[in-house]
Amino acid sequence: MNDTEPARPRAVLFACGLNSVRSPMAAALLRQMQGGALTVASAGVRKGELDGFAVAAMAEIGIDIAEHQPMTFEELEDWDGLDFDLIVTLAPEAHHKALELTHRLAAAVEYWPTADPTDAEGNREQRLDAYRAVRDQLMARIHARFAA
């Protein structure tokens, strides 16, 4: 590894606002790519409901996130699940929360600004396209950051 490459983490947390779309998608993508080589989880600032369009977009590439249970940072902390050396934030509010956590956690924080596909309008296919775009953007970022 040279000085410009980021350190290879052993445990990664993806975080966004609700833990219902972007962060569970990112966590599932990294899990599939790494095949259990590292610990991967996701959390939100607030608790949302798993989004059906996110489930559909991931199912298209053979990844099932239908059983994902959205959780907050606090819920992770309750079961001592905040042992991460990298927190990747996908939304501004999650980034602020992660930076607060670094006062007591020795974790690096990376901000990957990622559009919220729930804002998309139009028919089902147009809305699903927004989720596909987020999925594909996350996949590219994950490959760039974590590929061996």
Coordinates of C-alpha atoms in Angstrom, one line a residue:
M1 CA 0.0 0.0 0.0
N2 CA 1.3 3.5 -0.8
D3 CA 0.7 6.7 1.1
T4 CA -2.2 7.8 -1.2
E5 CA -4.2 4.6 -0.7
P6 CA -6.7 4.6 2.1
A7 CA -6.2 1.9 4.8
R8 CA -8.0 -1.4 4.3
P9 CA -10.7 -1.6 7.0
R10 CA -11.7 -4.8 8.8
A11 CA -15.2 -3.5 9.7
V12 CA -17.3 -1.0 7.7
L13 CA -20.5 0.8 8.6
F14 CA -22.6 2.4 5.9
A15 CA -24.9 5.2 7.2
C16 CA -27.6 7.3 5.8
G17 CA -30.8 9.1 7.1
L18 CA -33.2 6.2 7.5
N19 CA -31.3 3.0 6.8
S20 CA -34.0 2.0 4.4
V21 CA -32.5 2.5 0.9
R22 CA -28.9 3.7 0.4
S23 CA -27.1 2.2 3.4
P24 CA -28.6 -1.3 3.2
M25 CA -27.9 -1.4 -0.6
A26 CA -24.3 -0.4 0.0
A27 CA -23.8 -2.9 2.8
A28 CA -25.3 -5.7 0.7
L29 CA -23.1 -4.8 -2.3
L30 CA -19.9 -4.8 -0.2
R31 CA -20.9 -8.0 1.6
Q32 CA -21.3 -9.7 -1.8
M33 CA -18.1 -8.4 -3.1
Q34 CA -16.0 -9.3 0.0
G35 CA -17.7 -12.7 0.7
G36 CA -17.4 -12.4 4.4
A37 CA -13.8 -11.1 4.4
L38 CA -14.8 -8.2 6.6
T39 CA -17.6 -7.1 8.9
V40 CA -20.3 -4.9 7.1
A41 CA -23.3 -3.3 8.6
S42 CA -25.6 -0.3 8.0
A43 CA -27.5 2.2 10.2
G44 CA -29.5 5.4 10.0
V45 CA -29.8 8.5 11.9
R46 CA -33.5 7.7 12.2
K47 CA -35.3 4.4 11.7
G48 CA -37.2 4.1 8.4
E49 CA -39.1 1.2 6.8
L50 CA -37.3 -0.9 4.2
D51 CA -38.1 0.5 0.8
G52 CA -39.7 -1.8 -1.8
F53 CA -38.0 -0.1 -4.7
A54 CA -34.6 -0.7 -3.1
V55 CA -35.4 -4.4 -2.6
A56 CA -36.5 -4.6 -6.3
A57 CA -33.4 -2.8 -7.6
M58 CA -31.1 -5.2 -5.6
A59 CA -33.1 -8.3 -6.7
E60 CA -32.4 -7.4 -10.3
I61 CA -28.7 -8.1 -9.7
G62 CA -29.3 -11.2 -7.6
I63 CA -28.9 -9.6 -4.1
D64 CA -31.8 -10.1 -1.6
I65 CA -32.2 -7.4 1.0
A66 CA -35.8 -8.1 1.7
E67 CA -35.0 -9.3 5.3
H68 CA -33.0 -6.2 6.2
Q69 CA -34.2 -4.7 9.5
P70 CA -33.6 -0.9 9.5
M71 CA -31.8 0.3 12.6
T72 CA -30.4 3.5 14.1
F73 CA -26.9 4.3 15.4
E74 CA -28.3 4.0 18.9
E75 CA -29.7 0.5 18.3
L76 CA -26.3 -0.6 17.0
E77 CA -24.6 0.8 20.0
D78 CA -27.1 -1.0 22.3
W79 CA -25.7 -4.4 21.3
D80 CA -22.1 -3.2 21.2
G81 CA -22.2 -3.0 17.4
L82 CA -20.2 0.2 17.0
D83 CA -16.9 -1.5 16.6
F84 CA -16.1 -0.1 13.1
D85 CA -12.8 1.3 11.8
L86 CA -14.5 2.9 8.8
I87 CA -17.9 4.6 8.6
V88 CA -19.0 5.5 5.1
T89 CA -21.8 8.2 5.2
L90 CA -24.1 8.6 2.2
A91 CA -26.2 11.6 3.4
P92 CA -25.2 14.9 5.2
E93 CA -27.1 14.1 8.4
A94 CA -25.4 10.7 8.7
H95 CA -22.1 12.4 8.1
H96 CA -22.6 14.8 11.0
K97 CA -23.7 11.9 13.3
A98 CA -20.7 9.8 12.3
L99 CA -18.3 12.7 13.0
E100 CA -19.9 13.0 16.5
L101 CA -19.2 9.3 17.1
T102 CA -15.5 9.8 16.3
H103 CA -15.1 11.6 19.6
R104 CA -15.4 8.2 21.2
L105 CA -14.7 5.8 18.4
A106 CA -11.4 5.4 16.5
A107 CA -13.1 5.2 13.2
A108 CA -12.3 6.9 9.9
V109 CA -15.2 8.6 8.2
E110 CA -15.6 8.9 4.5
Y111 CA -18.5 11.0 2.9
W112 CA -19.9 9.6 -0.3
P113 CA -22.6 12.1 -1.3
T114 CA -25.4 9.9 -2.7
A115 CA -28.7 11.1 -4.1
D116 CA -31.9 10.0 -2.4
P117 CA -33.9 8.0 -4.9
T118 CA -37.1 8.4 -2.9
D119 CA -37.4 11.9 -4.3
A120 CA -37.9 10.5 -7.8
E121 CA -41.2 11.1 -9.5
G122 CA -43.0 9.5 -12.4
N123 CA -44.3 6.0 -13.1
R124 CA -43.0 2.8 -11.5
E125 CA -40.2 2.3 -14.1
Q126 CA -39.0 5.9 -13.9
R127 CA -38.9 5.7 -10.1
L128 CA -37.1 2.3 -10.2
D129 CA -34.5 3.9 -12.6
A130 CA -33.5 6.3 -9.8
Y131 CA -32.9 3.4 -7.5
R132 CA -30.9 1.6 -10.2
A133 CA -28.8 4.7 -10.7
V134 CA -28.0 4.8 -6.9
R135 CA -27.3 1.1 -6.8
D136 CA -24.9 1.4 -9.8
Q137 CA -23.2 4.5 -8.3
L138 CA -22.7 2.7 -5.0
M139 CA -21.4 -0.4 -6.8
A140 CA -18.8 1.7 -8.7
R141 CA -17.7 3.5 -5.5
I142 CA -17.4 0.2 -3.5
H143 CA -15.3 -1.4 -6.3
A144 CA -13.0 1.6 -6.5
R145 CA -12.6 1.7 -2.7
F146 CA -12.5 -1.9 -1.7
A147 CA -11.3 -4.0 -4.6
A148 CA -8.2 -6.0 -3.8

